Short mmCIF file of C-alpha atoms and ligand atoms in Angstrom, two decimals:
data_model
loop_
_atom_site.label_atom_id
_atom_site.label_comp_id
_atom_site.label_asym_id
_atom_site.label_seq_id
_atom_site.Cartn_x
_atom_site.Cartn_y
_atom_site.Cartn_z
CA UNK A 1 -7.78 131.11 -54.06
CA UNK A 2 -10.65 133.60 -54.25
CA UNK A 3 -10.07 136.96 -53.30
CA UNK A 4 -13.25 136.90 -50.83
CA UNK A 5 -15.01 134.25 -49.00
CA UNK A 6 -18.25 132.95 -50.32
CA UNK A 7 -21.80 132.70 -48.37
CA UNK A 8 -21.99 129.29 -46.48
CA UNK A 9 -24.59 128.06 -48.93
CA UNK A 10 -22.57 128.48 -51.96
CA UNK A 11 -20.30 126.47 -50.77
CA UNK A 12 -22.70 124.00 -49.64
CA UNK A 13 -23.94 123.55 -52.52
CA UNK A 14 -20.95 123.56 -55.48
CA UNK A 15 -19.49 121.05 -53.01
CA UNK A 16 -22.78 118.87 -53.28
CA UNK A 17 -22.08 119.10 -56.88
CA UNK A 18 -18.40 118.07 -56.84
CA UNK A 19 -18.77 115.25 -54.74
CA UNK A 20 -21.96 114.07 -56.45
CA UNK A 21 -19.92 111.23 -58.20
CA UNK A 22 -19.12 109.85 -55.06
CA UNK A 23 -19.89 106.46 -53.98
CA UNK A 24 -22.47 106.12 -50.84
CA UNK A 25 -22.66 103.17 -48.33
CA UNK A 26 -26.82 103.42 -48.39
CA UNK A 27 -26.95 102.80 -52.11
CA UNK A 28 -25.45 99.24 -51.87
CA UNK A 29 -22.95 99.82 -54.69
CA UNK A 30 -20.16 99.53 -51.90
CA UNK A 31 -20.00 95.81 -51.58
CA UNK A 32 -16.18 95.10 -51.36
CA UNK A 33 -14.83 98.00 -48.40
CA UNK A 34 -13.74 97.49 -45.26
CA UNK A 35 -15.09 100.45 -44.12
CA UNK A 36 -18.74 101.40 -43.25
CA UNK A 37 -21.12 104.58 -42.22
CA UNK A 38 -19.65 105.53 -38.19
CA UNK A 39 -22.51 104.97 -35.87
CA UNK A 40 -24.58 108.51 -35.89
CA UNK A 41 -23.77 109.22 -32.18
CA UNK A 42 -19.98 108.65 -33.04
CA UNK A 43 -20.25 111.32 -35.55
CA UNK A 44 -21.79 113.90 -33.25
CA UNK A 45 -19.43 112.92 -30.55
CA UNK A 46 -16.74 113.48 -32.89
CA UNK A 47 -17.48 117.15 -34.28
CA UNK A 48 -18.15 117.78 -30.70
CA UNK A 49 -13.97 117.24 -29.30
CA UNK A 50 -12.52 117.44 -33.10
CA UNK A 51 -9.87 119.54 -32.40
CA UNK A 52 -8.36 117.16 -29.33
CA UNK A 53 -4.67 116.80 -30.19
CA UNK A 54 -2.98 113.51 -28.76
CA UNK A 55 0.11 114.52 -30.10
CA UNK A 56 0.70 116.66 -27.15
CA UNK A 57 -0.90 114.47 -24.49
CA UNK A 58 0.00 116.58 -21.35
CA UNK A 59 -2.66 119.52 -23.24
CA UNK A 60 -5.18 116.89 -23.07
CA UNK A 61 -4.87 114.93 -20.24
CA UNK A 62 -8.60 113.89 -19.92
CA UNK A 63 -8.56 112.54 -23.14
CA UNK A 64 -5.05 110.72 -22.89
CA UNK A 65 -6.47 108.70 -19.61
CA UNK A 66 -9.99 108.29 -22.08
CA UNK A 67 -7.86 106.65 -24.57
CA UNK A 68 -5.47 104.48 -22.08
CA UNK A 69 -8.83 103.52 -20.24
CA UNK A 70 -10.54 102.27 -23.67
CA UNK A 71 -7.37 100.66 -24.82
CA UNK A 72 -7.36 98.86 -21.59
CA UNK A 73 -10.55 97.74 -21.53
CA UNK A 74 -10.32 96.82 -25.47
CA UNK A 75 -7.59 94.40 -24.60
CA UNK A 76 -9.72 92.91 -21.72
CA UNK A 77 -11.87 91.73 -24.79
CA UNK A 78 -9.11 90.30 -26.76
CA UNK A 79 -8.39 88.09 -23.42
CA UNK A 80 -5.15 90.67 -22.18
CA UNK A 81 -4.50 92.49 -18.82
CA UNK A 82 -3.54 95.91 -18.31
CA UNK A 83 -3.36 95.97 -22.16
CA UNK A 84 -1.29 99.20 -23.99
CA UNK A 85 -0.96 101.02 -26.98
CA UNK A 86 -2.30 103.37 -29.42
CA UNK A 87 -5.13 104.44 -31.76
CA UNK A 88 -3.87 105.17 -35.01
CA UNK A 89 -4.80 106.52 -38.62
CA UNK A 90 -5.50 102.66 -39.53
CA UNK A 91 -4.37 99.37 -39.66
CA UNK A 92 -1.12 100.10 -41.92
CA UNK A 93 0.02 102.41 -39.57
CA UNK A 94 -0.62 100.01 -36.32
CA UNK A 95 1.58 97.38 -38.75
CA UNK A 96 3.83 99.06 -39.25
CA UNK A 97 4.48 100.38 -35.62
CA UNK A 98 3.96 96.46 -35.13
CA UNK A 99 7.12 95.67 -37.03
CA UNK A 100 9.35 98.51 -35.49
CA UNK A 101 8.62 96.70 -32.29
CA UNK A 102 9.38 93.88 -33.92
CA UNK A 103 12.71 94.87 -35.32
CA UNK A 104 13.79 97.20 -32.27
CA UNK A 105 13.49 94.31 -29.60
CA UNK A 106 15.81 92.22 -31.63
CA UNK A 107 18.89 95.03 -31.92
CA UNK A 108 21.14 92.10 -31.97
CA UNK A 109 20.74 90.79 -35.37
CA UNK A 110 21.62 92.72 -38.72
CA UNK A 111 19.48 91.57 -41.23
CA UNK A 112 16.18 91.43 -39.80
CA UNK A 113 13.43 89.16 -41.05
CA UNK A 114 9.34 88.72 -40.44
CA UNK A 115 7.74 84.96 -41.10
CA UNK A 116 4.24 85.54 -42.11
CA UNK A 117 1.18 84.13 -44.95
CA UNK A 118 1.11 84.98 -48.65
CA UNK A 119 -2.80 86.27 -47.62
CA UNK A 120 -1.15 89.23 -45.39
CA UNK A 121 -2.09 92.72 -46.42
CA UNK A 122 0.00 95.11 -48.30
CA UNK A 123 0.55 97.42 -44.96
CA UNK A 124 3.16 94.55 -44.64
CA UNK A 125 5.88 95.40 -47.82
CA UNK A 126 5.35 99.14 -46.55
CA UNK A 127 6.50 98.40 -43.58
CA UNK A 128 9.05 96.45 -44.63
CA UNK A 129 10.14 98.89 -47.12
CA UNK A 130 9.96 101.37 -44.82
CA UNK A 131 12.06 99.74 -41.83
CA UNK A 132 14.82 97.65 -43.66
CA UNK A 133 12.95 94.29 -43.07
CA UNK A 134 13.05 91.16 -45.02
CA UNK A 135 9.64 89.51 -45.58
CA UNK A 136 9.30 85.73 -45.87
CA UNK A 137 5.91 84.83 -47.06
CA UNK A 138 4.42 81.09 -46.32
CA UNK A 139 2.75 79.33 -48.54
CA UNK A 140 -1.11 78.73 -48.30
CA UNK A 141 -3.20 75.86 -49.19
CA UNK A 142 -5.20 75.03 -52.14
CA UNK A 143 -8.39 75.91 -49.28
CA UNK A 144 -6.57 79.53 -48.86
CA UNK A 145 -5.31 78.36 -45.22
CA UNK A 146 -1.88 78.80 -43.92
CA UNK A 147 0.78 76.40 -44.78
CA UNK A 148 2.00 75.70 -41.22
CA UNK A 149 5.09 73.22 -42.11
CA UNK A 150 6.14 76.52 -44.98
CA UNK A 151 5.65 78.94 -42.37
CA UNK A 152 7.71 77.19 -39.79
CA UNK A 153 10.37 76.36 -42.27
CA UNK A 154 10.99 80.35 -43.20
CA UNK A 155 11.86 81.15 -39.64
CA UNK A 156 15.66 81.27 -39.03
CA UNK A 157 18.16 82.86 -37.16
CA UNK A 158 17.71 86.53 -38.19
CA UNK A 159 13.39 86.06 -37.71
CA UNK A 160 12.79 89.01 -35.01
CA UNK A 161 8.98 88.88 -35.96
CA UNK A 162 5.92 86.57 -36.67
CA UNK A 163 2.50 87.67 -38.29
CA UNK A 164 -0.75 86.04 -37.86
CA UNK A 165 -3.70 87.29 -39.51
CA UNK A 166 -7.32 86.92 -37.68
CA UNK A 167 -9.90 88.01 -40.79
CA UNK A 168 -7.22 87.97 -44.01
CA UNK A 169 -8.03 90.80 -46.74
CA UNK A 170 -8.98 88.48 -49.16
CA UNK A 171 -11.20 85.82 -47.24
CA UNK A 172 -11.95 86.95 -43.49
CA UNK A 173 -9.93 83.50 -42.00
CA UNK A 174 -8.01 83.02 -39.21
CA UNK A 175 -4.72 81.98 -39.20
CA UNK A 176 -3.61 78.78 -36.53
CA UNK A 177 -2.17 81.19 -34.07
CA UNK A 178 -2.06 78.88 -31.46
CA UNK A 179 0.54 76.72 -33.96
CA UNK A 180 2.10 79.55 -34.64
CA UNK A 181 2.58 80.30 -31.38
CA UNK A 182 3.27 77.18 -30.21
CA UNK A 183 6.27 77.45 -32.81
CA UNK A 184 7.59 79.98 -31.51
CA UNK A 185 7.50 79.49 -27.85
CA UNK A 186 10.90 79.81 -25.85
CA UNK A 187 12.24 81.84 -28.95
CA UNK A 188 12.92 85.32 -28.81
CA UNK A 189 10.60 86.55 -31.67
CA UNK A 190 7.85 89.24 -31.41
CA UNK A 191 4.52 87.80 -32.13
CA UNK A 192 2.18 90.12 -33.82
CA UNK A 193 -1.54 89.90 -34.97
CA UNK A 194 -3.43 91.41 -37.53
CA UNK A 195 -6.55 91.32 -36.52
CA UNK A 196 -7.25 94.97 -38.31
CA UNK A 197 -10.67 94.02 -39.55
CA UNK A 198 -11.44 90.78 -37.48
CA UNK A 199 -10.63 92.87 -34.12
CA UNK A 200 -14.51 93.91 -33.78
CA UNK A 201 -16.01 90.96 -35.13
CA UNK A 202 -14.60 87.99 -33.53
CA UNK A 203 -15.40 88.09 -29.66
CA UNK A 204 -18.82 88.73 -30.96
CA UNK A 205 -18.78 86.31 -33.32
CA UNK A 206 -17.39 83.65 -30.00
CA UNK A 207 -20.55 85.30 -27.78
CA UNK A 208 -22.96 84.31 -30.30
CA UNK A 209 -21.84 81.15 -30.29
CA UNK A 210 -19.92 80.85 -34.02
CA UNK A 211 -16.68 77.96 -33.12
CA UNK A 212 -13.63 80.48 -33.03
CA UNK A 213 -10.19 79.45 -32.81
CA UNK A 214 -7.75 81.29 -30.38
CA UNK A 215 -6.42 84.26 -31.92
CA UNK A 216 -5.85 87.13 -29.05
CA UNK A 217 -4.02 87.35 -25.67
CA UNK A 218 -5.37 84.11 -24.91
CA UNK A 219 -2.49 82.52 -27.17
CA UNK A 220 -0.09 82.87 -24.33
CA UNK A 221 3.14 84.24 -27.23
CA UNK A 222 0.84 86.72 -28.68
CA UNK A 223 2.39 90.21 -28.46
CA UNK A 224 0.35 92.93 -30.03
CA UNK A 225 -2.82 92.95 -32.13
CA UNK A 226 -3.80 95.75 -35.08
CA UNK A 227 -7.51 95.64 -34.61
CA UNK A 228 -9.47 98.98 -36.42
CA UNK A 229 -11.90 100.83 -34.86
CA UNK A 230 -13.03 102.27 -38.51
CA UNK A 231 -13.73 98.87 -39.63
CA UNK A 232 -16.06 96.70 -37.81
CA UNK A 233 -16.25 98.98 -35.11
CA UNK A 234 -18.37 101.50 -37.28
CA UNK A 235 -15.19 104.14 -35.72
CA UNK A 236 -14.34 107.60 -37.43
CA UNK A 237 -12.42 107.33 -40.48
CA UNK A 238 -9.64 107.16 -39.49
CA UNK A 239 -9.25 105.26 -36.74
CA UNK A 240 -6.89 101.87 -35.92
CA UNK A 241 -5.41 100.53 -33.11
CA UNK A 242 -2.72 98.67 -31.86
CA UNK A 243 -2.89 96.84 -28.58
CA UNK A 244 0.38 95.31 -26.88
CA UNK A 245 0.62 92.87 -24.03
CA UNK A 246 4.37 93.81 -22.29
CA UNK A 247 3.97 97.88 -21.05
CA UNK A 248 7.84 97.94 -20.61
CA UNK A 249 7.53 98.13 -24.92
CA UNK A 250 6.41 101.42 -24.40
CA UNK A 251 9.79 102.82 -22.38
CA UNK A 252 12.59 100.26 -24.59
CA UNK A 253 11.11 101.52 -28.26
CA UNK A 254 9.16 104.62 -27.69
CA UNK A 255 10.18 107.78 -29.27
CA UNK A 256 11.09 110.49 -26.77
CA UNK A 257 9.51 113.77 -27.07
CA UNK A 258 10.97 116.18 -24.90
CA UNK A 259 9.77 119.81 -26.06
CA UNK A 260 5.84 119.68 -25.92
CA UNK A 261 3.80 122.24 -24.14
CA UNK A 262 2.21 119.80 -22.37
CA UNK A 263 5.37 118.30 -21.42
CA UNK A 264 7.72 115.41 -22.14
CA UNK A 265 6.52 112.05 -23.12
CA UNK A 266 6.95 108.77 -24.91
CA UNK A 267 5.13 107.70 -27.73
CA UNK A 268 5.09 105.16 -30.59
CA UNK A 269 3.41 106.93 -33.07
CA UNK A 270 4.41 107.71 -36.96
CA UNK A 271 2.41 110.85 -36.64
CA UNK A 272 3.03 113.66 -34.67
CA UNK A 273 -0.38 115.32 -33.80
CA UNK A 274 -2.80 113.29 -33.91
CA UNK A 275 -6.81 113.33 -33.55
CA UNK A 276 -8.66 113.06 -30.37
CA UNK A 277 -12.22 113.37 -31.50
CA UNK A 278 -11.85 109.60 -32.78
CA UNK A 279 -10.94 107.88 -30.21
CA UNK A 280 -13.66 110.19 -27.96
CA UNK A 281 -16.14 108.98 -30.48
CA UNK A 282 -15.25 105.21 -30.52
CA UNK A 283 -15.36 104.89 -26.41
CA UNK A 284 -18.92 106.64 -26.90
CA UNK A 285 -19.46 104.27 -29.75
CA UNK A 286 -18.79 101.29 -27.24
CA UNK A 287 -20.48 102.75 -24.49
CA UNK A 288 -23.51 103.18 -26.56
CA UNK A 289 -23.67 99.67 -28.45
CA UNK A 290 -22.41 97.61 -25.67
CA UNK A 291 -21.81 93.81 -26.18
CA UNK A 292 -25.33 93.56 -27.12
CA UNK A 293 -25.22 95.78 -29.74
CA UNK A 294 -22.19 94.88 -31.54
CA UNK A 295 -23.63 91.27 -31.01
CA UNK A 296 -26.90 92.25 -33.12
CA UNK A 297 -24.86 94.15 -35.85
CA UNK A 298 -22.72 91.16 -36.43
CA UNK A 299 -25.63 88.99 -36.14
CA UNK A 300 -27.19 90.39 -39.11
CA UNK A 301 -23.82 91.05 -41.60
CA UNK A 302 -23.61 87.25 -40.92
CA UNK A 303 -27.34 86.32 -41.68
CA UNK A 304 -26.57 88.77 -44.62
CA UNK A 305 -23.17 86.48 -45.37
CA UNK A 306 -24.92 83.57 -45.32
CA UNK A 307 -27.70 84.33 -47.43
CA UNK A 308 -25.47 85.61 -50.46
CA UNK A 309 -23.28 82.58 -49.93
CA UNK A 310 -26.33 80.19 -50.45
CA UNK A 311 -27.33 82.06 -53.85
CA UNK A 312 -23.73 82.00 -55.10
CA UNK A 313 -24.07 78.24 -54.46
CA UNK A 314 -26.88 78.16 -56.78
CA UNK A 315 -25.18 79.92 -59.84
CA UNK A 316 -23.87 77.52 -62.29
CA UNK A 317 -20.57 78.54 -63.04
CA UNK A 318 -19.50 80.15 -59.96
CA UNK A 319 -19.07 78.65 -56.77
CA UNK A 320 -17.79 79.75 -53.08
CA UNK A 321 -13.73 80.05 -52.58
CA UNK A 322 -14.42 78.65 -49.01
CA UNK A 323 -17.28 78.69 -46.48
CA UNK A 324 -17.28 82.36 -44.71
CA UNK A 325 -15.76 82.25 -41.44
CA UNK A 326 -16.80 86.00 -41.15
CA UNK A 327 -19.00 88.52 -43.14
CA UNK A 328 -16.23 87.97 -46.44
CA UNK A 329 -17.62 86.61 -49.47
CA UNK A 330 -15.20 85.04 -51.49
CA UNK A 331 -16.41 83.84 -55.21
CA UNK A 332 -14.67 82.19 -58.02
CA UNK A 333 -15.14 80.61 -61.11
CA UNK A 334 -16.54 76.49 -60.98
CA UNK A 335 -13.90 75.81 -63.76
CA UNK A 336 -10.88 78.10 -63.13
CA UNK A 337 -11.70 80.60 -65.30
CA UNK A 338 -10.90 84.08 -64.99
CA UNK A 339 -12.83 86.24 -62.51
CA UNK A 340 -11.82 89.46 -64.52
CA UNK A 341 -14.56 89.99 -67.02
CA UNK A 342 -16.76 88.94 -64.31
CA UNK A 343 -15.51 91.51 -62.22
CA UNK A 344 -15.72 94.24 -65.00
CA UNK A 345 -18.98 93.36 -65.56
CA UNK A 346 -20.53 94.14 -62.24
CA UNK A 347 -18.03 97.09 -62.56
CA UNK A 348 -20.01 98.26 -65.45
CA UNK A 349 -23.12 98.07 -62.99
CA UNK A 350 -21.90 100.06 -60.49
CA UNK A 351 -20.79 96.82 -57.85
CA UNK A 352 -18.08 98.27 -56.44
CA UNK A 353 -16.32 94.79 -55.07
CA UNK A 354 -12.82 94.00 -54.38
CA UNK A 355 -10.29 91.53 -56.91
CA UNK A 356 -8.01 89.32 -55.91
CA UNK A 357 -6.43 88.45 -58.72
CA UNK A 358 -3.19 85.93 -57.22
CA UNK A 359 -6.42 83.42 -55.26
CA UNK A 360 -8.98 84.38 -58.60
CA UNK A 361 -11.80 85.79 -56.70
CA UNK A 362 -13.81 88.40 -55.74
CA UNK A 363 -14.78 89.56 -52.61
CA UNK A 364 -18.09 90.78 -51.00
CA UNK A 365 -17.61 92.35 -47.47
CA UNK A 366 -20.44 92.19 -45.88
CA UNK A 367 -20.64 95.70 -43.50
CA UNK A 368 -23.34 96.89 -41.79
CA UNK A 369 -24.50 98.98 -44.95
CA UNK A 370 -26.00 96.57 -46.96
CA UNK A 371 -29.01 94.97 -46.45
CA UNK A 372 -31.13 92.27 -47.56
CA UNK A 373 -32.55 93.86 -50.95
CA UNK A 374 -28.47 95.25 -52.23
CA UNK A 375 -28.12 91.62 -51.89
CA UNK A 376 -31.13 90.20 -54.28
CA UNK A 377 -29.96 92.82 -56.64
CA UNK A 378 -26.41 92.06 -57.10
CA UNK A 379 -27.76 88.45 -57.10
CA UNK A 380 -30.07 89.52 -60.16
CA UNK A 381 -27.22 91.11 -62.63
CA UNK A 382 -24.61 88.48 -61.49
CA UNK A 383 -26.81 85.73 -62.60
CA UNK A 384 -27.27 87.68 -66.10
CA UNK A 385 -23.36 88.23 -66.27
CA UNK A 386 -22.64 84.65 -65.62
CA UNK A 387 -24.80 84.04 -68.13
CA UNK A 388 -24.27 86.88 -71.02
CA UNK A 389 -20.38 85.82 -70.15
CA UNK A 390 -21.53 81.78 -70.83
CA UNK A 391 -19.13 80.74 -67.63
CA UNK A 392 -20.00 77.23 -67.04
N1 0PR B 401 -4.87 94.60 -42.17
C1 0PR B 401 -5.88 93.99 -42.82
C2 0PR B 401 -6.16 92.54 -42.56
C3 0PR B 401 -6.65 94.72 -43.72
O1 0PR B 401 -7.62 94.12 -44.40
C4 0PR B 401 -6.36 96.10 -43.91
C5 0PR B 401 -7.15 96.94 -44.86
C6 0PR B 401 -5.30 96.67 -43.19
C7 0PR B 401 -4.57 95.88 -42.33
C8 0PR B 401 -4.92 98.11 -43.36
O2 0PR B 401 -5.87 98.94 -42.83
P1 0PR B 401 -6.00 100.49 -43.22
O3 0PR B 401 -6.57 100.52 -44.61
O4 0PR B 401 -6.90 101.01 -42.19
O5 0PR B 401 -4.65 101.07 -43.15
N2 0PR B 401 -8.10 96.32 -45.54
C9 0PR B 401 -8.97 96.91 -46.53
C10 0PR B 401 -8.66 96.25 -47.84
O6 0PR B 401 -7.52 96.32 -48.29
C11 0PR B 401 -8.85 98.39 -46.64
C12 0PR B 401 -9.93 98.95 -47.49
C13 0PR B 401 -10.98 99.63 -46.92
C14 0PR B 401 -9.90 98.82 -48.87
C15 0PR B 401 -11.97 100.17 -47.69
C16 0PR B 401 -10.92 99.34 -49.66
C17 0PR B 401 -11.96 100.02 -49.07
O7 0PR B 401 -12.93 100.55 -49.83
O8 0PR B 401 -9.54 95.65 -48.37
#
């Protein structure tokens, strides 16, 4: 540590030169993140009340009503009433708080065990690890969906928890959580839904019309969703959030916290403080977009979607690993082949996209960074990789 502070703009600039290796959303290289640039107004609401701490509510009790009230009307959206929960760091943390629900309603059996698909994300085996659970993962398809009959078969007497996914990692599909509801109707298990990056997209995607499946409080077993503000919502990094249907969850697994300044309360949380300033940010972020606006931003990563998933179509060699559902581009090889080199390729060309190596793809998400020309280009040197890699 230096001995004595620097000026401002020294600092301003050697940290323009550190970070100059850094990846940016506006050159297109990012094609295969979840996250995105926060809406500007977000941003500015966000340096404005950035040193909010909800980890001692009764300091900040304008902003823990703010966050109840947004959380409320959140779940509204996802088809709930009078909706609770939590914004969190993400959606491995909302998981994972998820699962200790899970787990704590169910103090009756030892050896606790979530059902839930192959396609879940890795937040899952944290949590897992973390809270003594056994994970039983169904079987998908040979089109990537869930294999019901599997997924029914793994539940058994020690199941305390069921996972659906709405927008999977890999592929952006929806699980059949109405089947998987419907299988678990009558049974005490805690139904939960990761909806972490499909949580913003699909009641848009339903308002403009696109056929989506029940996947929220509508299926009448549902429990709790993860859906992430720092995803689709174009939130602060970091922001997620869990939403859960039954309010008495709160008081039966809720950690008591009896010393604060502001006073006692009962939270869920695996942190202890914990930011304001994004959850501020993403009710002005809603405020400010409305329906409308999230409407035309999801509007255009589709057209966006759909426009890259006709060119793949037209590449010998490659073809689509299913027909988007959302703004998730899966592509694999026409004869099996590996999508490695592929992937190393673009790599080499600064397309930063995701790899799925168990389902052989890759993946282009299609955020609200990338527009129509990041698109032609990546089009451009796949083409020449498929070909310089003579994939047929
Ligand atoms: N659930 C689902 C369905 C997810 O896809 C993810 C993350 C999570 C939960 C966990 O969310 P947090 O990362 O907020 O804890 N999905 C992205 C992925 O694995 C995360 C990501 C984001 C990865 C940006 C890379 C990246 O550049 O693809």
């Amino acid at each position: 540590m230096l001995e004595e502070g620097l000026k401002k703009q020294e600092i301003l600039k050697i940290l323009e030169e550190k970070l100059k290796n850094d990846f940016t959303y506006e050159s297109g290289s990012i094609l295969g993140s979840m996250c995105t640039e926060p809406l500007e107004f977000g941003k500015e609401v966000y340096l404005k009340y950035i040193s909010k701490n909800l980890g001692d509510p009764g300091l900040f009790l304008g902003t823990a009503t703010l966050e109840e009230e947004l959380i409320s009307e959140i779940g509204e959206i996802f088809g709930g009433q009078n909706i609770i929960g939590t914004f969190t760091t993400g959606g491995s943390e909302a998981n994972l708080i998820a699962m200790r629900i899970a787990k704590k309603l169910r103090p009756d059996i030892k050896k606790p065990e979530v059902v839930l698909p192959i396609s879940a994300h890795i937040s899952f085996d944290k949590a897992a690890d973390l809270l003594g659970i056994k994970l039983r993962k169904a079987k998908l398809k040979g089109n990537y969906e869930l294999d019901l009959s599997d997924f029914e078969s793994l539940i058994n007497k020690n199941t305390c928890g069921v996972v659906g996914i709405a927008g999977t990692t890999s592929l952006g599909l929806i699980d059949p959580i109405e089947d998987i509801g419907k299988i678990i109707e009558g049974k005490s298990i805690f139904f939960h839904i990761d909806a972490a990056f499909g949580g913003f997209i699909l009641p848009f995607l339903k308002k403009l019309n696109y056929n989506i499946p029940p996947w929220d409080f509508n299926v009448k077993s549902v429990g709790s969703i993860t859906a992430d503000p720092h995803k689709m919502g174009l939130g602060i990094i970091p922001s997620g959030g869990l939403f859960i249907r039954d309010e008495s969850i709160l008081q039966k697994t809720g950690f008591e916290v009896p010393y604060l300044a502001g006073g006692n309360f009962k939270h869920f949380h695996i942190v202890g403080t914990r930011p304001g300033g994004t959850i501020i940010a993403f009710w002005a972020i809603l405020k400010s977009l409305g329906i409308k606006g999230f409407k035309e931003i999801v509007r255009r990563c589709m057209v966006n979607a759909h426009f890259l998933a006709e060119r793949i179509t037209e590449i010998e060699g490659i073809k689509l690993a299913t027909d988007p559902i959302m703004n998730v581009v899966g592509i694999t090889t026409e004869n099996g082949e590996s999508i490695c080199n592929i992937e190393e390729e673009l790599r080499k060309k600064n397309w930063m996209l995701g790899k799925f190596t168990d389902f052989n793809l890759i993946r282009v998400v299609m955020m609200p960074h990338i527009v129509r020309e990041h698109i032609i280009k990546f089009i451009e040197d796949l083409e020449k990789i498929i070909k310089k890699l003579k994939i047929t």
